[in-house]
Coordinates of C-alpha atoms in Angstrom, one line a residue:
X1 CA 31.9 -93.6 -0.1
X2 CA 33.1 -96.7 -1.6
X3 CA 34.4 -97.8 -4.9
X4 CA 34.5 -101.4 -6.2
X5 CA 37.8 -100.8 -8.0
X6 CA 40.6 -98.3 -7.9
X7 CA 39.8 -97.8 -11.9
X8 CA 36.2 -95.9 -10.6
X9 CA 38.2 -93.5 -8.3
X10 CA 41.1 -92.7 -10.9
X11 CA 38.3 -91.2 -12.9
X12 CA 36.5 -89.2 -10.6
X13 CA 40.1 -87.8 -9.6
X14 CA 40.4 -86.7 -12.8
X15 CA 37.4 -85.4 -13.6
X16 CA 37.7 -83.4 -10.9
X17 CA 41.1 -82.0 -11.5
X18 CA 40.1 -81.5 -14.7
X19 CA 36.7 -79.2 -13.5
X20 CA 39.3 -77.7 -11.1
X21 CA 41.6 -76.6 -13.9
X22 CA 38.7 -75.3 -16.0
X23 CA 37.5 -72.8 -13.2
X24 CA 40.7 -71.6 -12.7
X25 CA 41.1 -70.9 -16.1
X26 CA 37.5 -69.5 -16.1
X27 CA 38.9 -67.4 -13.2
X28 CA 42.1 -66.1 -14.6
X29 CA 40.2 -64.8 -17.9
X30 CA 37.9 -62.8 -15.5
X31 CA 40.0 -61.4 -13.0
X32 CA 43.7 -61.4 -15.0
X33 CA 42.7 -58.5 -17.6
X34 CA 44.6 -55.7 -17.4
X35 CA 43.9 -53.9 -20.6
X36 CA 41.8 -53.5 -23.7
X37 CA 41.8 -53.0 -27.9
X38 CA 40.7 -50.4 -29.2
X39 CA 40.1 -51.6 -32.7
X40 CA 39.2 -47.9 -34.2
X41 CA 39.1 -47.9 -37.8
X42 CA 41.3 -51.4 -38.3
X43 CA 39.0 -52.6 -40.8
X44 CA 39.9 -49.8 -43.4
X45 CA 43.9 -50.6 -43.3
X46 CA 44.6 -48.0 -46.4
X47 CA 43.0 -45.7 -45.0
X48 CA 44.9 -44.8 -41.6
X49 CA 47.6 -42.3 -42.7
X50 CA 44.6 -40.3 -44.7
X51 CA 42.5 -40.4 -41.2
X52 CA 45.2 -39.4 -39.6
X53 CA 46.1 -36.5 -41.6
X54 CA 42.3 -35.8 -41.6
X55 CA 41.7 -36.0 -38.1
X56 CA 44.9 -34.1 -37.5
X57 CA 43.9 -31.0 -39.3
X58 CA 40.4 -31.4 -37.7
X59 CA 41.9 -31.5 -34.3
X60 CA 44.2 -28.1 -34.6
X61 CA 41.4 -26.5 -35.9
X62 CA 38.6 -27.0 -33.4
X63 CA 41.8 -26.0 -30.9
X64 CA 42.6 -22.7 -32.9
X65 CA 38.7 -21.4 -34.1
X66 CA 37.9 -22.2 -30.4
X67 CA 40.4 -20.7 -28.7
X68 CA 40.1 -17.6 -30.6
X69 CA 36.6 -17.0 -29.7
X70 CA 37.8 -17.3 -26.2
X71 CA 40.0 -14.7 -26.7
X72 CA 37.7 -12.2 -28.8
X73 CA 34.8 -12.4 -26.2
X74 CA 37.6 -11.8 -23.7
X75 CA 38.9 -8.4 -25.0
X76 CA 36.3 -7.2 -27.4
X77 CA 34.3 -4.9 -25.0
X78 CA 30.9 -5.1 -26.4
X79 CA 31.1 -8.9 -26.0
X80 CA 31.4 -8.5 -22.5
X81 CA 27.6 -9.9 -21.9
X82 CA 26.1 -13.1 -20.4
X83 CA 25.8 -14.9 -23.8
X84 CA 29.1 -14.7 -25.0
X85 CA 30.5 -15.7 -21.6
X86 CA 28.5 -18.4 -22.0
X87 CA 29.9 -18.8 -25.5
X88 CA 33.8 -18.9 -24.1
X89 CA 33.3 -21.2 -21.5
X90 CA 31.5 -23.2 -24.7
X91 CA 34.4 -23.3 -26.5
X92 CA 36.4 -24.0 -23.8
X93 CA 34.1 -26.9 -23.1
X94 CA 34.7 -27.8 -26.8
X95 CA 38.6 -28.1 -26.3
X96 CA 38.8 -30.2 -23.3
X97 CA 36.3 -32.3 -24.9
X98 CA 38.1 -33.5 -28.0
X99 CA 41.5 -33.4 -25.8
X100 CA 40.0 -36.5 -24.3
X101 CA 39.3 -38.3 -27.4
X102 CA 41.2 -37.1 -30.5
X103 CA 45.0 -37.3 -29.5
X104 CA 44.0 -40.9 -28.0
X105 CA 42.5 -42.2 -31.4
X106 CA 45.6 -40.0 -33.5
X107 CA 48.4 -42.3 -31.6
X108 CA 46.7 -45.6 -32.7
X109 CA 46.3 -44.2 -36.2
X110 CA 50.1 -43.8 -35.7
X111 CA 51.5 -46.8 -34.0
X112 CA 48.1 -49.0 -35.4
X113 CA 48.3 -50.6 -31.6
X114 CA 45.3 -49.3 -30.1
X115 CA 46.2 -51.1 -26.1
X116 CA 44.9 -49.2 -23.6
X117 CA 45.0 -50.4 -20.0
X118 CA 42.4 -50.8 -18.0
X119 CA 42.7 -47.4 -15.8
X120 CA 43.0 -45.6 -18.9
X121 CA 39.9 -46.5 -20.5
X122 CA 37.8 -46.2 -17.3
X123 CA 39.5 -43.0 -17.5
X124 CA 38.7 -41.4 -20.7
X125 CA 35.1 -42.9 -20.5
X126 CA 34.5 -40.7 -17.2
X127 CA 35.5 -37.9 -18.5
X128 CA 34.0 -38.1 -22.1
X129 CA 31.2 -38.8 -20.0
X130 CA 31.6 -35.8 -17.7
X131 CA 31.8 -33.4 -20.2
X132 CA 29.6 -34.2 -22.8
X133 CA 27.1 -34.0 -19.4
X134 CA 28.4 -30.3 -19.4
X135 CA 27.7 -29.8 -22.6
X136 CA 24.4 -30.4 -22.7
X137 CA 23.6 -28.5 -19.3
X138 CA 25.7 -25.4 -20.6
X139 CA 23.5 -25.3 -23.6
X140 CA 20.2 -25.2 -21.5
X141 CA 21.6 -22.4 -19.3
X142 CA 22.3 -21.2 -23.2
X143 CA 19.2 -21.5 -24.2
X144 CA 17.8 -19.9 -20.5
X145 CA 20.1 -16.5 -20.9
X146 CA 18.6 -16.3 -24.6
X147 CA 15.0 -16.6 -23.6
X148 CA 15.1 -14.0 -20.3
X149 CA 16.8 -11.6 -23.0
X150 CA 13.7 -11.4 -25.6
X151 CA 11.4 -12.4 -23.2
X152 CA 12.0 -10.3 -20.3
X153 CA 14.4 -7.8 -21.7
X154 CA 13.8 -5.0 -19.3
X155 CA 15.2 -7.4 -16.2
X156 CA 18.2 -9.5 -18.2
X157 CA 20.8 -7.2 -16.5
X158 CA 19.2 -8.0 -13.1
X159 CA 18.4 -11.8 -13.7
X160 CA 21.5 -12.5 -15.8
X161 CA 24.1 -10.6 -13.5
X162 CA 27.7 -11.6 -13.5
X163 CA 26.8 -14.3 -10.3
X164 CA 24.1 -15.9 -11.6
X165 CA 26.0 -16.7 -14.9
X166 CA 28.8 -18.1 -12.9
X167 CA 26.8 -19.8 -10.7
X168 CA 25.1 -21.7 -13.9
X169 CA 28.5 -22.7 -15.7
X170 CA 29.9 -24.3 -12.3
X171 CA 26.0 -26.0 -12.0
X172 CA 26.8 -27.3 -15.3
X173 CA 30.4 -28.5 -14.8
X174 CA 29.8 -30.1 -11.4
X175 CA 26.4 -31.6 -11.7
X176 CA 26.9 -35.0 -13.5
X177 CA 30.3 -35.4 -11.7
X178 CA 28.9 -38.0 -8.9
X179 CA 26.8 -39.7 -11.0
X180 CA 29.7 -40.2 -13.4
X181 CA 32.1 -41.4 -11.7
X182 CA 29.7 -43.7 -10.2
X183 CA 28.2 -45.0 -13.7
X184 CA 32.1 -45.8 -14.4
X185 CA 33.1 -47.5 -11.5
X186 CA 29.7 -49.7 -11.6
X187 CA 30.3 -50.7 -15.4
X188 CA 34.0 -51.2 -14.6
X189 CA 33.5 -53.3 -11.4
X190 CA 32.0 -55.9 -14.1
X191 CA 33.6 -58.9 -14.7
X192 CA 35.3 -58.9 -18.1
X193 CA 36.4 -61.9 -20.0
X194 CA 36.8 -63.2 -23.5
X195 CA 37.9 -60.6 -26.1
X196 CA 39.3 -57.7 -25.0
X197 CA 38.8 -55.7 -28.3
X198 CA 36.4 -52.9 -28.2
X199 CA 35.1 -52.0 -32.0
X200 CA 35.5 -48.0 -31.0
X201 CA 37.9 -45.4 -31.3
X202 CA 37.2 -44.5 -27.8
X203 CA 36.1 -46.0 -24.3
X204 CA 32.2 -45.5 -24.9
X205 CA 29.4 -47.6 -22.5
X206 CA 27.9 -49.5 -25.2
X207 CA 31.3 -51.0 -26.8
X208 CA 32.8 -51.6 -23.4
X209 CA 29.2 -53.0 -21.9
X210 CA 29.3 -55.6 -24.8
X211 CA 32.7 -56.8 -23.7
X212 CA 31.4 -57.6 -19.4
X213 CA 30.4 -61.0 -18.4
X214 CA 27.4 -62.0 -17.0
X215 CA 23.9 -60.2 -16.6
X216 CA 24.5 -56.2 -17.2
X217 CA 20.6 -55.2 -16.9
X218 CA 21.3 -53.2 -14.1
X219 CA 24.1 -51.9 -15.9
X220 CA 21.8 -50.7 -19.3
X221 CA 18.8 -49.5 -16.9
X222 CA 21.7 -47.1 -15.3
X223 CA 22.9 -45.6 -18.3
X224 CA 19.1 -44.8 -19.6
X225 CA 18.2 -43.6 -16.4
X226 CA 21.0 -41.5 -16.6
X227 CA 21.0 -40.5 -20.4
X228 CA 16.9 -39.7 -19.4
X229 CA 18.4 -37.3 -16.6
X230 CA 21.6 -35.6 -18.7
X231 CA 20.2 -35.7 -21.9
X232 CA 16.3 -35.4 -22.4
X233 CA 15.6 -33.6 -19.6
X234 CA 18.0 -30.7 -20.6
X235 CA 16.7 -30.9 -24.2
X236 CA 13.0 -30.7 -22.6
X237 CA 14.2 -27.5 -20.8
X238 CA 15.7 -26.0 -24.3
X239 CA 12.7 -26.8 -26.4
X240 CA 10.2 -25.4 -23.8
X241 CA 12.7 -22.0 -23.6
X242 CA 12.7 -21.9 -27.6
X243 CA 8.8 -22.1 -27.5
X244 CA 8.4 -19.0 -25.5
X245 CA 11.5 -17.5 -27.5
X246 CA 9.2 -18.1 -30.9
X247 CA 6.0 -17.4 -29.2
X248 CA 7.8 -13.6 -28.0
X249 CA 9.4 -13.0 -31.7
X250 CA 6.1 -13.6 -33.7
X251 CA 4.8 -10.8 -31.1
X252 CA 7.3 -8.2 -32.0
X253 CA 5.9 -5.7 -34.8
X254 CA 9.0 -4.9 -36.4
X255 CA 10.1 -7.5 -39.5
X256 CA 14.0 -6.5 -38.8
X257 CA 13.7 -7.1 -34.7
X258 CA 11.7 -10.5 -35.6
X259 CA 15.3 -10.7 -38.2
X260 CA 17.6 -10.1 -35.6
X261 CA 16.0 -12.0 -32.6
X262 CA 15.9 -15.5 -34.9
X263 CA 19.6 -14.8 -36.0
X264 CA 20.8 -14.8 -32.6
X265 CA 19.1 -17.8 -31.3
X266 CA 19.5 -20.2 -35.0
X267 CA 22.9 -20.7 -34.6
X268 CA 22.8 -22.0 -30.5
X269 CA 19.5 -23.8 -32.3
X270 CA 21.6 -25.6 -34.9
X271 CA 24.3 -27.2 -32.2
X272 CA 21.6 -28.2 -29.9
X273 CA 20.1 -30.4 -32.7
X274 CA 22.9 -31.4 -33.7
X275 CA 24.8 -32.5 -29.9
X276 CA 21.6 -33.8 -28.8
X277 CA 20.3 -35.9 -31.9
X278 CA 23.3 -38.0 -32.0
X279 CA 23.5 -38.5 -28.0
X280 CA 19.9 -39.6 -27.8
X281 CA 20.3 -42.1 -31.0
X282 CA 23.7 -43.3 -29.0
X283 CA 22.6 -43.8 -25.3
X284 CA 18.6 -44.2 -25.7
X285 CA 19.1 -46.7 -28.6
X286 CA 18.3 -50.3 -27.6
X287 CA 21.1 -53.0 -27.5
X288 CA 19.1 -55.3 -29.5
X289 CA 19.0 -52.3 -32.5
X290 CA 23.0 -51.2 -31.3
X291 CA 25.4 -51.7 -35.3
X292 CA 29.1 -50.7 -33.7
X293 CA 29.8 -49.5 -37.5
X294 CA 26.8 -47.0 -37.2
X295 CA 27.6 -46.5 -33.0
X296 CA 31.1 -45.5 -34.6
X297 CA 29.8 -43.0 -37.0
X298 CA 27.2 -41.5 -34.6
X299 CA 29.5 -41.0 -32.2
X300 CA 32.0 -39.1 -34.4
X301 CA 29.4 -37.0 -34.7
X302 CA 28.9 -35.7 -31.6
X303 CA 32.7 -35.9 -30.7
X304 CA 34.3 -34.4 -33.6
X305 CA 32.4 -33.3 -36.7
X306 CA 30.1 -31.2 -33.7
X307 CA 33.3 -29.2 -32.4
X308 CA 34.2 -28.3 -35.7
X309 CA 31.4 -27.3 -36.6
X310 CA 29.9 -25.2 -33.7
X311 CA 33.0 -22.0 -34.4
X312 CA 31.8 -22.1 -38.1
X313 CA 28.2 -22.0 -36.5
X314 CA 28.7 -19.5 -34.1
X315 CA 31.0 -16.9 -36.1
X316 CA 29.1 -17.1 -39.7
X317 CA 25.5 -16.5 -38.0
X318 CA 27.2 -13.9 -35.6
X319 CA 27.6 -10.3 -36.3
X320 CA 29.2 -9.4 -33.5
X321 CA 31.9 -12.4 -33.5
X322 CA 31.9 -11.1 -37.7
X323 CA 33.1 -7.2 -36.4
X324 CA 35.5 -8.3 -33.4
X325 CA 36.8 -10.7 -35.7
X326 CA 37.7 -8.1 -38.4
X327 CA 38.9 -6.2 -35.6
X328 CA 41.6 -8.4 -34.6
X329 CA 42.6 -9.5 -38.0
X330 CA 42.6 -5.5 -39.0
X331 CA 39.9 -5.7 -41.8

């Protein structure tokens, strides 16, 4: 190429160091972030030593109400039966799952920091992920034990032996492993650049997904396809065992059995709405229609005012959890 004066290729020099310069800086952005924000409930500054206090309390309690119903339906004798098992391993459920997101979200009340690094988020979403997937699939093998017991009553000992209700909680913890970890290593193999703050009090998809660079369709077609699979195709399950349930209790002649049989299934009733309403309006909402102030209230739904709620649930609309209760308190 020729020039007709040094002055013309001083200029394209520079302008070329100067588009060099620029996509290494686009680079570094991309590829040199090494940890994240976790913004929480900033925006209310007067208000952090109250949430913490709150959320303190919350969090010792879901640990204590839980873990004595684990103990109760361990050496109470006539809770020795498939649904209570189910119930322990519930609560259980219910511990590990706050564990992951409570005593996260009570340090950056504390230190009002909120950094996280980049392992540690990818981290806590997995496993939020994992076990709110567990969650959901212990309450359909819930809602399965409940409807072979007033719908085939005669056989529940045979069908809902001491195996088969083993087998279904390890179904329940296992199954959405592999696809989680490979949702979170697909949304964390994104590029990330620009802010770094996530407007959440934990690693969630939609917060983090806002943050990635470039085209995430794939991504959001992933996490539907999965939310479809983990979330409404349990909840399909449940409503079709709750509609033979209702269908065998209108059958029975006796007002009290009709009494007894819709008191044992309202309470697991009540958590299923109230787990599965909050998850669908979280992962099946659009992006377009996605308000993080509403994502953030949703989604302390579902991961703490849920787990506080479901030993209230579970022991107030129990009889049996009422007498082994009294039992171990010596009423």
């Amino acid at each position: 190429m020729w020039f007709k004066n040094t002055s013309e290729l001083t200029i394209l020099n520079l302008l070329y160091l100067q588009m060099k310069n620029k996509l290494k800086t686009e680079e570094s952005n991309i590829t040199t972030k090494t940890e994240f924000v976790l913004l929480g409930f900033s925006d209310i500054p007067n208000l952090q030593w109250i949430l913490f206090g709150m959320f303190l309390v919350i969090y010792l309690s879901i640990l204590m109400s839980n873990s004595i119903i684990i103990m109760i339906t361990r050496i109470d004798s006539p809770l020795q039966t498939p649904m209570y098992f189910f119930l322990s391993n519930f609560s259980f459920l219910e511990i590990c799952y706050v564990t992951v997101t409570i005593p996260r979200m009570l340090m950056d009340l504390l230190t009002q920091k909120g950094s996280i690094s980049f392992l540690a988020c990818a981290i806590q979403m997995c496993f939020v992920l994992m076990l709110g997937g567990a969650e959901g699939l212990l309450l359909t093998a819930m809602a399965y034990d409940r409807c072979v017991a007033i719908c085939d009553p005669l056989h529940y000992p045979l069908v809902m032996n001491h195996k088969v209700c083993v087998q279904l909680v390890a179904a329940s913890w296992t199954s959405g492993v592999p696809a989680v970890v490979g949702q979170t290593c697909q949304i964390f193999s994104l590029p990330f650049c620009g802010s770094n703050r996530i407007n959440h009090f934990f690693c969630d998809i939609p917060p983090v997904l806002k943050l990635a660079c470039g085209d995430t369709f794939v991504n959001e077609i992933s996490v539907y396809v999965a939310a479809v699979v983990f979330i409404m195709v349990p909840f399909l399950l449940i409503i079709v065992s709750y509609g033979k349930i209702i269908s065998n209790i209108l059958k029975l002649s006796s007002a009290s059995g009709r009494a007894k049989a819709f008191s044992t299934c309202s309470s697991h009733l009540i958590v299923v709405v109230l787990f599965y309403g909050t998850a669908t309006i979280t992962y099946l909402q659009p992006k377009s229609n996605q308000f993080e102030r509403l994502g953030k209230l949703i989604s302390l739904f579902y991961t703490i005012l849920t787990p506080t709620l479901n030993p209230i649930v579970y022991t107030l609309r129990n009889k049996d959890i009422m007498v082994a209760l009294r039992k171990l308190f010596g009423y």
